[in-house]
Amino acid sequence: MGRWTCCLCSRVADPLMLLLVLALGCNTSTAATASPSVPHIKPSYSFGRTFLGLDKCNACIGTSICKKFFKEEIRFDTWLSSHLKLPPSSLLSYSGNYTDDAKSWRLVDITRLTSKYQHDRSDKRICTSLLKTKTCSLERALRRTQRFQKWLRAKRLTPDLVQGLSSPMLRCPSQRLLDRIVRRYAEVPDAGSIYMDHLTDRDKLRLLYTLAVNSHPILLQIFPDVEGWPFPRYLGSCGRLVVSASTRPLSDFFGAAPEVAADLALQLLAVLRSMGNNDLNYFFYFTRVDAGTFGVFSNGHLFIRDASTLGIIDKEEGSQLTDGQQEYKDIFSCLTVDCQSPFVSCDSIGEKHSLVMVCQELLPKLLTGKFPPSVQERIEAFLQRCAHGLGDARGVSEAVAELAEILKPLRSCDSRFAYRYPDCRYSDKF
């Protein structure tokens, strides 16, 4: 049969017959084998290197989670629509979905360290300041700087290498803190060493750039949530985007029910207490707080959502920068801020600093008009006194204890507070 068909292929003159024969094929194996099914073509999500910021590397944060983006294991919420369009690159943050097995998905926050406008402005500043051109290779320009040349030669990250950087975390640095940064820097394979031998030139530039622009992702890496620190989990970076566990901003809860507001206020006080007293003897303080500084997980647990305004003072070693070193300025000092902005003296930060700001900016919005008159009066009297610096000799611990004593009877124990339920049913602690 196969031989007859092939003969027909060579002799047939009728065009229609020829097409029929060609469709059947000139091989017996073709007729005997079922044609394979056409594979389903999966819609493709088109990334631009510009959207992710990969075109700016190595003046970027990192590339540890890029594969997740390109394998579509991280998706923006807008990707779930039929249009499959990327969101606008001008936004500062995005809600996304993350998976490890392509079956179960969890919410994540995808954020930029600063707005795209500020990024573009700082990129232009690098070129015009260092190379006197409007556009340039950012990496080549930054590599030529005196600061980065010192980083290349350094075996260890020392205070003089971070002097003058605008990050509040580095205004009062200790060697112990800088060693922790190198040892836990998550964008490189973990070497567990305080020495920078395992960091390539590219790694050093990315670490320096991140510290200069916004230390938020570094704080998430060196003080991880799995060790009990009040930060969302750091999942990785790609270009100039950071991926972390998702939280809702505290501002979403300003209109919450009284028992929810009381619970969040108590958690807020607990976070402030842990910032001043912890096993590692670091004192954390805020340089600024707003409605987006804190966030709440789906289980009701409150965390620090934005760590970019956190400063750190080492209570064991103290600051190892002199005032002159703090005032040192170069291109890395002003990537995202005005180069003329004055530094806050380390000695001017007191224990009440963060509590007073929270009493001024957040607690009134969370607690005002929620409770019975007698309780509300006590709360508002405390907040007024606190907002003016407490005005007495009591420390932060006593002040926090006073407000906590008012709030504890106001919260409830039910499944809305999954982070402490059902434990609260069997413990006097709650």
CSV table of C-alpha atoms in Angstrom, one decimal:
chain,number,residue,atom,x,y,z
A,1,MET,CA,0.0,0.0,0.0
A,2,GLY,CA,2.8,2.3,0.9
A,3,ARG,CA,4.6,1.6,-2.4
A,4,TRP,CA,1.4,2.2,-4.4
A,5,THR,CA,0.9,5.5,-2.7
A,6,CYS,CA,4.3,6.7,-3.5
A,7,CYS,CA,4.0,5.7,-7.1
A,8,LEU,CA,0.8,7.6,-7.2
A,9,CYS,CA,2.6,10.6,-5.7
A,10,SER,CA,4.9,10.6,-8.7
A,11,ARG,CA,2.4,9.9,-11.5
A,12,VAL,CA,-0.9,11.6,-10.6
A,13,ALA,CA,-1.9,14.5,-12.8
A,14,ASP,CA,-5.1,15.7,-11.2
A,15,PRO,CA,-4.2,18.6,-8.8
A,16,LEU,CA,-7.1,17.7,-6.5
A,17,MET,CA,-5.9,14.1,-6.2
A,18,LEU,CA,-2.4,15.3,-5.7
A,19,LEU,CA,-3.4,17.4,-2.7
A,20,LEU,CA,-5.3,14.5,-1.2
A,21,VAL,CA,-2.4,12.2,-1.6
A,22,LEU,CA,0.1,14.7,-0.1
A,23,ALA,CA,-2.2,15.2,2.8
A,24,LEU,CA,-2.2,11.4,3.5
A,25,GLY,CA,1.6,11.3,3.0
A,26,CYS,CA,4.0,9.1,1.1
A,27,ASN,CA,5.0,6.9,4.0
A,28,THR,CA,3.2,4.0,5.6
A,29,SER,CA,4.4,5.1,9.0
A,30,THR,CA,2.6,8.4,8.6
A,31,ALA,CA,-0.8,6.8,8.1
A,32,ALA,CA,-0.2,4.4,11.0
A,33,THR,CA,0.8,7.0,13.5
A,34,ALA,CA,-1.7,9.4,15.1
A,35,SER,CA,-0.8,13.1,14.6
A,36,PRO,CA,0.4,14.7,17.8
A,37,SER,CA,-2.0,17.2,19.5
A,38,VAL,CA,-1.2,20.8,19.0
A,39,PRO,CA,0.3,22.2,22.2
A,40,HIS,CA,-1.6,25.0,24.0
A,41,ILE,CA,0.1,28.3,23.5
A,42,LYS,CA,0.4,30.0,26.8
A,43,PRO,CA,-0.1,33.8,26.8
A,44,SER,CA,3.2,35.5,27.2
A,45,TYR,CA,3.8,38.4,29.6
A,46,SER,CA,6.2,40.8,28.0
A,47,PHE,CA,8.7,42.4,30.4
A,48,GLY,CA,10.7,45.4,29.5
A,49,ARG,CA,14.1,45.7,31.1
A,50,THR,CA,13.2,49.3,31.8
A,51,PHE,CA,10.1,48.4,33.8
A,52,LEU,CA,12.1,46.2,36.1
A,53,GLY,CA,15.1,48.5,36.2
A,54,LEU,CA,17.4,45.8,34.8
A,55,ASP,CA,18.7,48.2,32.2
A,56,LYS,CA,20.2,50.2,35.1
A,57,CYS,CA,22.1,47.3,36.7
A,58,ASN,CA,24.5,47.2,38.4
A,59,ALA,CA,23.3,50.5,39.8
A,60,CYS,CA,20.3,48.5,41.1
A,61,ILE,CA,19.2,46.4,44.1
A,62,GLY,CA,19.7,42.9,42.8
A,63,THR,CA,18.6,40.0,40.6
A,64,SER,CA,17.8,37.3,43.1
A,65,ILE,CA,14.1,37.0,42.2
A,66,CYS,CA,14.2,37.8,38.4
A,67,LYS,CA,13.6,34.1,37.4
A,68,LYS,CA,10.3,34.2,39.3
A,69,PHE,CA,9.2,37.1,37.2
A,70,PHE,CA,10.2,35.6,33.9
A,71,LYS,CA,8.7,32.2,34.8
A,72,GLU,CA,5.4,34.0,35.7
A,73,GLU,CA,5.7,32.7,39.3
A,74,ILE,CA,5.2,36.4,40.4
A,75,ARG,CA,2.3,38.1,38.8
A,76,PHE,CA,0.9,41.6,39.2
A,77,ASP,CA,-2.8,41.7,39.9
A,78,THR,CA,-3.5,43.3,36.6
A,79,TRP,CA,-2.1,40.2,34.9
A,80,LEU,CA,-5.1,38.3,36.0
A,81,SER,CA,-7.2,40.3,33.6
A,82,SER,CA,-7.8,39.3,29.9
A,83,HIS,CA,-5.5,42.1,28.7
A,84,LEU,CA,-2.4,40.8,30.5
A,85,LYS,CA,-0.9,44.3,30.6
A,86,LEU,CA,1.9,45.4,32.9
A,87,PRO,CA,0.8,48.1,35.3
A,88,PRO,CA,2.2,51.7,34.9
A,89,SER,CA,5.9,52.0,35.7
A,90,SER,CA,5.2,55.3,37.4
A,91,LEU,CA,3.7,53.7,40.5
A,92,LEU,CA,5.7,53.3,43.7
A,93,SER,CA,4.2,49.9,44.7
A,94,TYR,CA,2.1,47.1,43.3
A,95,SER,CA,0.0,44.3,44.7
A,96,GLY,CA,1.2,40.9,43.3
A,97,ASN,CA,0.8,37.1,43.6
A,98,TYR,CA,3.7,34.7,44.3
A,99,THR,CA,3.9,30.9,44.0
A,100,ASP,CA,6.4,28.2,44.6
A,101,ASP,CA,4.4,25.3,43.1
A,102,ALA,CA,2.1,27.0,40.5
A,103,LYS,CA,-0.9,25.9,42.5
A,104,SER,CA,-1.1,27.9,45.7
A,105,TRP,CA,-0.6,31.7,45.5
A,106,ARG,CA,0.0,34.2,48.2
A,107,LEU,CA,-0.1,38.0,48.1
A,108,VAL,CA,3.1,40.0,48.0
A,109,ASP,CA,4.1,43.7,47.8
A,110,ILE,CA,6.2,44.7,44.8
A,111,THR,CA,7.8,48.1,45.5
A,112,ARG,CA,10.3,50.6,44.2
A,113,LEU,CA,12.8,52.1,46.6
A,114,THR,CA,11.8,55.5,45.4
A,115,SER,CA,9.5,56.8,42.6
A,116,LYS,CA,10.5,56.3,39.0
A,117,TYR,CA,10.7,60.1,38.7
A,118,GLN,CA,13.2,60.3,41.6
A,119,HIS,CA,15.1,57.4,40.1
A,120,ASP,CA,15.3,59.1,36.7
A,121,ARG,CA,16.4,62.4,38.4
A,122,SER,CA,19.1,60.7,40.4
A,123,ASP,CA,20.4,58.8,37.3
A,124,LYS,CA,20.6,62.1,35.4
A,125,ARG,CA,22.4,63.7,38.4
A,126,ILE,CA,25.0,60.9,38.3
A,127,CYS,CA,25.7,61.6,34.6
A,128,THR,CA,25.8,65.4,34.8
A,129,SER,CA,27.8,65.5,38.1
A,130,LEU,CA,30.4,62.8,37.3
A,131,LEU,CA,30.7,62.7,33.5
A,132,LYS,CA,29.2,66.1,32.5
A,133,THR,CA,26.8,64.4,30.1
A,134,LYS,CA,23.0,64.1,30.0
A,135,THR,CA,23.2,60.3,29.6
A,136,CYS,CA,25.9,57.7,30.5
A,137,SER,CA,26.6,54.3,31.7
A,138,LEU,CA,25.6,54.6,35.4
A,139,GLU,CA,27.8,51.7,36.4
A,140,ARG,CA,30.9,53.1,34.7
A,141,ALA,CA,30.3,56.5,36.2
A,142,LEU,CA,29.8,55.2,39.8
A,143,ARG,CA,32.8,52.8,39.5
A,144,ARG,CA,35.0,55.8,39.0
A,145,THR,CA,34.1,57.5,42.2
A,146,GLN,CA,36.5,57.7,45.1
A,147,ARG,CA,34.0,56.0,47.5
A,148,PHE,CA,33.5,53.0,45.3
A,149,GLN,CA,37.3,52.6,44.6
A,150,LYS,CA,37.7,52.4,48.4
A,151,TRP,CA,34.9,49.7,48.5
A,152,LEU,CA,36.8,47.7,45.9
A,153,ARG,CA,39.9,47.7,48.0
A,154,ALA,CA,38.2,47.0,51.3
A,155,LYS,CA,38.2,43.6,52.9
A,156,ARG,CA,35.6,44.6,55.5
A,157,LEU,CA,32.7,47.1,55.5
A,158,THR,CA,33.9,49.9,57.9
A,159,PRO,CA,32.2,53.1,59.1
A,160,ASP,CA,34.4,55.3,56.8
A,161,LEU,CA,32.9,53.5,53.7
A,162,VAL,CA,29.4,54.6,54.6
A,163,GLN,CA,30.1,58.0,55.9
A,164,GLY,CA,27.7,60.7,54.6
A,165,LEU,CA,25.1,58.3,53.2
A,166,SER,CA,21.6,59.7,53.8
A,167,SER,CA,20.1,56.4,55.1
A,168,PRO,CA,19.0,56.9,58.7
A,169,MET,CA,20.2,53.4,59.4
A,170,LEU,CA,23.8,54.5,58.7
A,171,ARG,CA,23.9,57.9,60.4
A,172,CYS,CA,25.3,56.4,63.6
A,173,PRO,CA,26.9,53.2,62.4
A,174,SER,CA,28.8,50.7,64.5
A,175,GLN,CA,31.2,48.0,63.3
A,176,ARG,CA,28.9,45.4,64.7
A,177,LEU,CA,26.0,46.6,62.6
A,178,LEU,CA,28.1,46.8,59.4
A,179,ASP,CA,29.4,43.3,59.9
A,180,ARG,CA,25.8,42.1,60.3
A,181,ILE,CA,24.9,43.8,56.9
A,182,VAL,CA,27.7,41.9,55.1
A,183,ARG,CA,27.1,38.6,56.8
A,184,ARG,CA,23.3,38.6,56.0
A,185,TYR,CA,23.3,40.4,52.6
A,186,ALA,CA,20.7,38.1,50.8
A,187,GLU,CA,21.5,39.1,47.2
A,188,VAL,CA,24.7,37.0,47.3
A,189,PRO,CA,25.3,33.3,48.3
A,190,ASP,CA,25.5,33.2,52.1
A,191,ALA,CA,29.1,33.0,53.2
A,192,GLY,CA,28.4,33.7,56.9
A,193,SER,CA,31.5,35.9,57.0
A,194,ILE,CA,32.0,39.5,58.1
A,195,TYR,CA,34.6,39.9,55.3
A,196,MET,CA,33.6,41.0,51.8
A,197,ASP,CA,35.7,38.4,50.0
A,198,HIS,CA,32.6,36.6,48.7
A,199,LEU,CA,31.2,39.9,47.2
A,200,THR,CA,32.1,40.5,43.6
A,201,ASP,CA,32.7,44.1,42.3
A,202,ARG,CA,29.1,43.9,41.0
A,203,ASP,CA,27.8,42.8,44.4
A,204,LYS,CA,29.6,45.7,46.1
A,205,LEU,CA,28.1,48.3,43.8
A,206,ARG,CA,24.6,46.9,44.3
A,207,LEU,CA,25.0,46.9,48.0
A,208,LEU,CA,26.4,50.5,48.1
A,209,TYR,CA,23.6,51.7,45.7
A,210,THR,CA,20.9,50.1,47.8
A,211,LEU,CA,22.3,51.7,51.0
A,212,ALA,CA,22.6,55.1,49.3
A,213,VAL,CA,19.0,55.1,47.9
A,214,ASN,CA,16.9,53.3,50.6
A,215,SER,CA,18.0,50.9,53.3
A,216,HIS,CA,14.5,49.3,53.6
A,217,PRO,CA,15.4,46.0,51.9
A,218,ILE,CA,18.7,45.7,53.8
A,219,LEU,CA,16.8,46.0,57.2
A,220,LEU,CA,14.4,43.3,56.1
A,221,GLN,CA,17.4,41.0,55.3
A,222,ILE,CA,19.5,41.6,58.4
A,223,PHE,CA,16.6,41.6,60.9
A,224,PRO,CA,14.3,38.8,59.4
A,225,ASP,CA,10.8,38.1,60.6
A,226,VAL,CA,11.6,34.5,61.3
A,227,GLU,CA,13.8,35.7,64.2
A,228,GLY,CA,10.9,37.7,65.6
A,229,TRP,CA,11.7,41.1,64.2
A,230,PRO,CA,8.6,43.2,63.3
A,231,PHE,CA,9.3,43.4,59.5
A,232,PRO,CA,7.7,41.7,56.5
A,233,ARG,CA,9.6,38.8,54.9
A,234,TYR,CA,12.1,39.8,52.2
A,235,LEU,CA,11.6,37.5,49.2
A,236,GLY,CA,14.1,39.1,46.7
A,237,SER,CA,14.8,41.8,44.2
A,238,CYS,CA,14.9,42.2,40.5
A,239,GLY,CA,16.5,45.3,39.0
A,240,ARG,CA,15.0,48.2,41.0
A,241,LEU,CA,11.9,46.3,42.3
A,242,VAL,CA,11.7,44.6,45.8
A,243,VAL,CA,9.4,41.8,46.6
A,244,SER,CA,8.2,41.2,50.2
A,245,ALA,CA,5.3,39.7,52.1
A,246,SER,CA,2.1,41.6,51.7
A,247,THR,CA,0.6,43.9,54.3
A,248,ARG,CA,-2.3,46.4,54.4
A,249,PRO,CA,-1.3,49.9,55.5
A,250,LEU,CA,-2.4,51.0,59.0
A,251,SER,CA,-4.4,53.8,57.4
A,252,ASP,CA,-6.9,51.2,56.1
A,253,PHE,CA,-7.8,50.6,59.8
A,254,PHE,CA,-8.4,54.1,61.0
A,255,GLY,CA,-12.1,53.5,60.7
A,256,ALA,CA,-12.0,50.0,62.3
A,257,ALA,CA,-14.2,48.8,65.1
A,258,PRO,CA,-13.2,49.8,68.6
A,259,GLU,CA,-11.8,46.3,69.6
A,260,VAL,CA,-9.7,46.2,66.4
A,261,ALA,CA,-8.4,49.7,67.0
A,262,ALA,CA,-7.5,48.8,70.6
A,263,ASP,CA,-5.7,45.6,69.4
A,264,LEU,CA,-3.6,47.5,66.8
A,265,ALA,CA,-2.7,50.2,69.2
A,266,LEU,CA,-1.5,47.7,71.7
A,267,GLN,CA,0.6,46.0,69.0
A,268,LEU,CA,2.0,49.3,68.0
A,269,LEU,CA,3.1,50.0,71.6
A,270,ALA,CA,4.7,46.5,71.7
A,271,VAL,CA,6.7,47.2,68.6
A,272,LEU,CA,7.9,50.5,70.0
A,273,ARG,CA,8.9,48.7,73.2
A,274,SER,CA,10.9,46.1,71.3
A,275,MET,CA,12.6,48.7,69.2
A,276,GLY,CA,14.1,50.2,72.4
A,277,ASN,CA,14.8,46.9,74.2
A,278,ASN,CA,15.9,43.8,72.4
A,279,ASP,CA,18.4,41.0,72.9
A,280,LEU,CA,20.8,42.4,70.4
A,281,ASN,CA,21.0,45.8,72.2
A,282,TYR,CA,20.1,47.9,69.1
A,283,PHE,CA,18.0,51.0,69.6
A,284,PHE,CA,15.7,51.6,66.7
A,285,TYR,CA,14.1,55.0,66.2
A,286,PHE,CA,12.0,56.7,63.5
A,287,THR,CA,13.0,59.8,61.7
A,288,ARG,CA,9.4,60.1,60.4
A,289,VAL,CA,6.2,58.2,60.6
A,290,ASP,CA,3.0,58.3,58.5
A,291,ALA,CA,0.0,56.2,57.7
A,292,GLY,CA,2.1,53.8,55.5
A,293,THR,CA,4.9,53.2,58.0
A,294,PHE,CA,3.1,50.3,59.7
A,295,GLY,CA,1.1,47.5,58.0
A,296,VAL,CA,-1.2,44.7,59.1
A,297,PHE,CA,-1.0,41.1,57.8
A,298,SER,CA,-4.1,39.1,56.9
A,299,ASN,CA,-4.0,37.4,60.4
A,300,GLY,CA,-4.2,40.8,62.1
A,301,HIS,CA,-0.5,41.0,63.1
A,302,LEU,CA,1.0,44.5,62.9
A,303,PHE,CA,4.5,45.0,61.4
A,304,ILE,CA,6.7,47.8,60.2
A,305,ARG,CA,5.8,48.1,56.6
A,306,ASP,CA,8.3,50.8,55.6
A,307,ALA,CA,11.7,50.6,57.3
A,308,SER,CA,13.2,53.4,55.2
A,309,THR,CA,12.9,56.0,58.0
A,310,LEU,CA,14.4,53.8,60.7
A,311,GLY,CA,17.6,54.8,62.4
A,312,ILE,CA,19.7,52.4,64.5
A,313,ILE,CA,22.0,53.2,67.4
A,314,ASP,CA,24.2,50.4,68.8
A,315,LYS,CA,23.9,50.5,72.6
A,316,GLU,CA,26.9,48.3,73.0
A,317,GLU,CA,29.4,50.0,70.7
A,318,GLY,CA,27.9,53.4,70.0
A,319,SER,CA,28.5,55.4,66.8
A,320,GLN,CA,31.9,55.2,65.2
A,321,LEU,CA,31.6,58.2,63.1
A,322,THR,CA,32.6,61.7,64.1
A,323,ASP,CA,30.5,64.7,63.3
A,324,GLY,CA,32.9,65.6,60.5
A,325,GLN,CA,32.4,62.2,58.9
A,326,GLN,CA,28.7,62.5,59.2
A,327,GLU,CA,28.7,65.7,57.2
A,328,TYR,CA,30.9,64.2,54.4
A,329,LYS,CA,29.0,64.5,51.1
A,330,ASP,CA,29.5,63.0,47.6
A,331,ILE,CA,27.2,61.7,44.8
A,332,PHE,CA,26.1,58.7,46.9
A,333,SER,CA,24.9,61.1,49.6
A,334,CYS,CA,22.4,62.8,47.4
A,335,LEU,CA,20.9,60.2,45.1
A,336,THR,CA,17.4,60.6,46.5
A,337,VAL,CA,17.7,63.6,48.9
A,338,ASP,CA,18.9,67.2,48.8
A,339,CYS,CA,22.6,67.2,49.3
A,340,GLN,CA,22.2,70.2,51.7
A,341,SER,CA,19.9,68.3,54.1
A,342,PRO,CA,21.4,68.4,57.6
A,343,PHE,CA,22.1,65.2,59.5
A,344,VAL,CA,20.4,64.5,62.8
A,345,SER,CA,23.0,64.2,65.6
A,346,CYS,CA,23.1,60.8,67.1
A,347,ASP,CA,23.3,62.3,70.6
A,348,SER,CA,20.0,64.2,70.0
A,349,ILE,CA,17.9,61.0,69.8
A,350,GLY,CA,16.1,60.1,73.0
A,351,GLU,CA,14.0,57.1,74.1
A,352,LYS,CA,10.8,59.1,73.8
A,353,HIS,CA,11.5,60.1,70.2
A,354,SER,CA,9.5,57.5,68.4
A,355,LEU,CA,6.6,57.3,70.9
A,356,VAL,CA,6.0,61.0,70.7
A,357,MET,CA,5.8,60.9,66.9
A,358,VAL,CA,3.4,58.0,67.1
A,359,CYS,CA,1.3,59.9,69.6
A,360,GLN,CA,1.2,62.9,67.3
A,361,GLU,CA,0.6,61.2,63.9
A,362,LEU,CA,-1.0,57.8,64.3
A,363,LEU,CA,-2.7,57.0,67.6
A,364,PRO,CA,-5.2,59.9,67.5
A,365,LYS,CA,-6.4,58.7,64.0
A,366,LEU,CA,-6.7,55.1,65.3
A,367,LEU,CA,-8.3,55.8,68.7
A,368,THR,CA,-10.3,59.0,68.5
A,369,GLY,CA,-14.1,58.7,69.0
A,370,LYS,CA,-14.1,54.9,69.4
A,371,PHE,CA,-14.8,54.2,73.1
A,372,PRO,CA,-17.2,55.1,75.9
A,373,PRO,CA,-16.8,58.7,77.2
A,374,SER,CA,-15.0,57.9,80.4
A,375,VAL,CA,-12.4,55.7,78.6
A,376,GLN,CA,-12.1,58.1,75.7
A,377,GLU,CA,-11.2,61.0,78.0
A,378,ARG,CA,-8.4,59.0,79.6
A,379,ILE,CA,-7.0,58.0,76.2
A,380,GLU,CA,-7.1,61.6,74.8
A,381,ALA,CA,-5.6,63.0,78.0
A,382,PHE,CA,-2.7,60.6,77.6
A,383,LEU,CA,-2.2,61.3,73.9
A,384,GLN,CA,-2.1,65.0,74.5
A,385,ARG,CA,0.5,64.6,77.2
A,386,CYS,CA,2.5,62.2,75.0
A,387,ALA,CA,2.4,64.4,71.9
A,388,HIS,CA,4.0,67.2,73.9
A,389,GLY,CA,6.9,65.0,75.1
A,390,LEU,CA,5.1,63.4,78.1
A,391,GLY,CA,6.2,66.4,80.3
A,392,ASP,CA,7.3,64.4,83.3
A,393,ALA,CA,10.2,62.3,84.5
A,394,ARG,CA,8.7,59.0,83.6
A,395,GLY,CA,10.4,56.9,80.9
A,396,VAL,CA,8.9,55.3,77.8
A,397,SER,CA,8.2,52.0,79.5
A,398,GLU,CA,6.0,53.7,82.2
A,399,ALA,CA,4.2,55.7,79.6
A,400,VAL,CA,3.6,52.7,77.3
A,401,ALA,CA,2.4,50.7,80.3
A,402,GLU,CA,-0.1,53.5,81.2
A,403,LEU,CA,-1.8,53.5,77.8
A,404,ALA,CA,-1.7,49.7,77.6
A,405,GLU,CA,-3.5,49.4,80.9
A,406,ILE,CA,-6.3,51.5,79.4
A,407,LEU,CA,-6.5,49.5,76.1
A,408,LYS,CA,-6.2,45.9,77.2
A,409,PRO,CA,-9.8,45.5,78.5
A,410,LEU,CA,-11.1,47.0,75.2
A,411,ARG,CA,-9.8,44.3,72.8
A,412,SER,CA,-11.6,41.0,72.2
A,413,CYS,CA,-10.6,37.4,71.6
A,414,ASP,CA,-12.0,36.0,68.4
A,415,SER,CA,-11.0,34.6,65.0
A,416,ARG,CA,-10.6,38.1,63.6
A,417,PHE,CA,-7.3,38.2,65.5
A,418,ALA,CA,-5.8,35.0,64.0
A,419,TYR,CA,-2.3,35.8,65.1
A,420,ARG,CA,-3.3,35.3,68.8
A,421,TYR,CA,-6.4,33.1,68.5
A,422,PRO,CA,-7.2,30.7,70.0
A,423,ASP,CA,-4.3,31.1,72.4
A,424,CYS,CA,-6.0,34.2,73.9
A,425,ARG,CA,-8.8,32.0,75.1
A,426,TYR,CA,-6.5,30.1,77.4
A,427,SER,CA,-4.1,32.7,78.6
A,428,ASP,CA,-4.3,35.7,81.0
A,429,LYS,CA,-1.7,37.4,78.9
A,430,PHE,CA,-4.3,38.6,76.5
